[in-house]
Coordinates of C-alpha atoms in Angstrom, one line a residue:
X549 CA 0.1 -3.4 21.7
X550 CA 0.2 -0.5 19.2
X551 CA 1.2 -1.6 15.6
X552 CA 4.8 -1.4 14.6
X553 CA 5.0 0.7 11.5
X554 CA 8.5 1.6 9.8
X555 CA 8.3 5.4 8.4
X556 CA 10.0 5.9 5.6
X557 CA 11.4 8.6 3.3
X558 CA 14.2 9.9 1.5
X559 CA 15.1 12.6 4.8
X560 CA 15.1 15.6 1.9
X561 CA 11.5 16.6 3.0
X562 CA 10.2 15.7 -0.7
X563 CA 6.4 14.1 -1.0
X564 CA 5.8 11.9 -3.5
X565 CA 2.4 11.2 -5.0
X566 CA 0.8 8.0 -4.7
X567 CA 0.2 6.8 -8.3
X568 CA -3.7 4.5 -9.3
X569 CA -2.3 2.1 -11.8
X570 CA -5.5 0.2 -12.3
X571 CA -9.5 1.6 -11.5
X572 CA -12.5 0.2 -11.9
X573 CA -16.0 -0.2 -11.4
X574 CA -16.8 -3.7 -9.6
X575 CA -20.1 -5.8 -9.6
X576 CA -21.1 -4.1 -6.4
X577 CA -20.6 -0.7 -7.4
X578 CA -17.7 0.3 -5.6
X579 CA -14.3 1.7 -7.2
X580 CA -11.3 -0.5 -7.2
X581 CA -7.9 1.1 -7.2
X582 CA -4.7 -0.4 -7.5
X583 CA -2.4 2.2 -5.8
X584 CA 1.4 2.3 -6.0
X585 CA 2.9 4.2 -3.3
X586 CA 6.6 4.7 -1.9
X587 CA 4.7 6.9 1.3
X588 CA 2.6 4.8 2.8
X589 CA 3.6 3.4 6.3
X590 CA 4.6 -0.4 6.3
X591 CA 3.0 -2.3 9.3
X592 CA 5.4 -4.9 9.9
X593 CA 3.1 -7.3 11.9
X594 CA 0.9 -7.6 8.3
X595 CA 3.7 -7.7 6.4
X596 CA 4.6 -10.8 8.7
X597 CA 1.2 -11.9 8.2
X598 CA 2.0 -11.9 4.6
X599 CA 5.2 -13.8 4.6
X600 CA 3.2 -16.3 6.4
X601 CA 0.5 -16.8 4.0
X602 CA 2.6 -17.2 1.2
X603 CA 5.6 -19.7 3.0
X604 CA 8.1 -17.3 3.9
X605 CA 10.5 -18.3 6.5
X606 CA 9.5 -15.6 9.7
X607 CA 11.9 -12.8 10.2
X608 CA 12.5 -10.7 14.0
X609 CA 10.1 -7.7 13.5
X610 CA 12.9 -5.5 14.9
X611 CA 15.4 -6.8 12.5
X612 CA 12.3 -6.2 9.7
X613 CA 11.5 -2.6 11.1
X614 CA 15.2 -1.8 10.9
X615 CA 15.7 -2.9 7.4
X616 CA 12.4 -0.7 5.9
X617 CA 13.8 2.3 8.1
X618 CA 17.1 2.4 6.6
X619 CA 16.1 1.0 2.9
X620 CA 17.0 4.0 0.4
X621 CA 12.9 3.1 -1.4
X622 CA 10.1 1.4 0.0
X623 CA 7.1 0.5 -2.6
X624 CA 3.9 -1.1 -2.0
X625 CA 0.8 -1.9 -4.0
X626 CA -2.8 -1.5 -2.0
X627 CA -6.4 -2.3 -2.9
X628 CA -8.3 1.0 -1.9
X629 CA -12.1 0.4 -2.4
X630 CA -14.4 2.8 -2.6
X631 CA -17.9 2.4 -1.7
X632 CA -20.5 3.4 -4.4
X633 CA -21.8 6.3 -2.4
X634 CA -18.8 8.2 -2.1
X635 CA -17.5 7.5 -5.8
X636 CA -19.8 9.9 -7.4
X637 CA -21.2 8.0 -9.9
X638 CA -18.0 8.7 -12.5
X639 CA -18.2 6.4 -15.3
X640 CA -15.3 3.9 -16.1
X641 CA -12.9 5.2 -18.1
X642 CA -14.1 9.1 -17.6
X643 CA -11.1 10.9 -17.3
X644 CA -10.4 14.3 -16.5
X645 CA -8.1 16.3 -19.1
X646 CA -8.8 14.2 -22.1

């Protein structure tokens, strides 16, 4: 079965910009980002998943869908990890502009 995923948006045809809140280097030399977003696409069966781990009564994933499709804002937060070969070597706290 293919993952249920709620798109949403504000149906003007803006884009917003996902925003890094928090990076960093970790012990194994990947890049840790804490990324706020209001565009990425909810999967509801995680989000279940979630609920779950943390004792949250179970909701019908239609009912769940239907509710993110037709919220007016959808955040998130999302660990993106970077392995050390792709992050280029940057230094923490280098920042472009500054």
């Amino acid at each position: 079965a293919a993952a249920m995923t709620a798109a949403v948006g504000d149906g003007m045809g803006s884009v917003e910009q996902d925003v890094v809140l928090i990076e960093t280097m970790r012990p194994d030399g990947c890049v840790g980002r804490i990324v706020y977003s209001t565009t990425a696409k909810v999967d509801c069966y995680h989000l279940e998943r979630l609920c779950d781990d943390v004792g949250w009564p179970r909701r019908p994933i239609a009912k769940v869908r239907a509710a993110l499709e037709n919220s007016f804002c959808v955040a998130s937060l999302y660990l993106e990890l970077i392995p050390a070969s792709e992050a280029g070597g940057k230094d923490q706290g280098e920042s472009s502009g500054e």
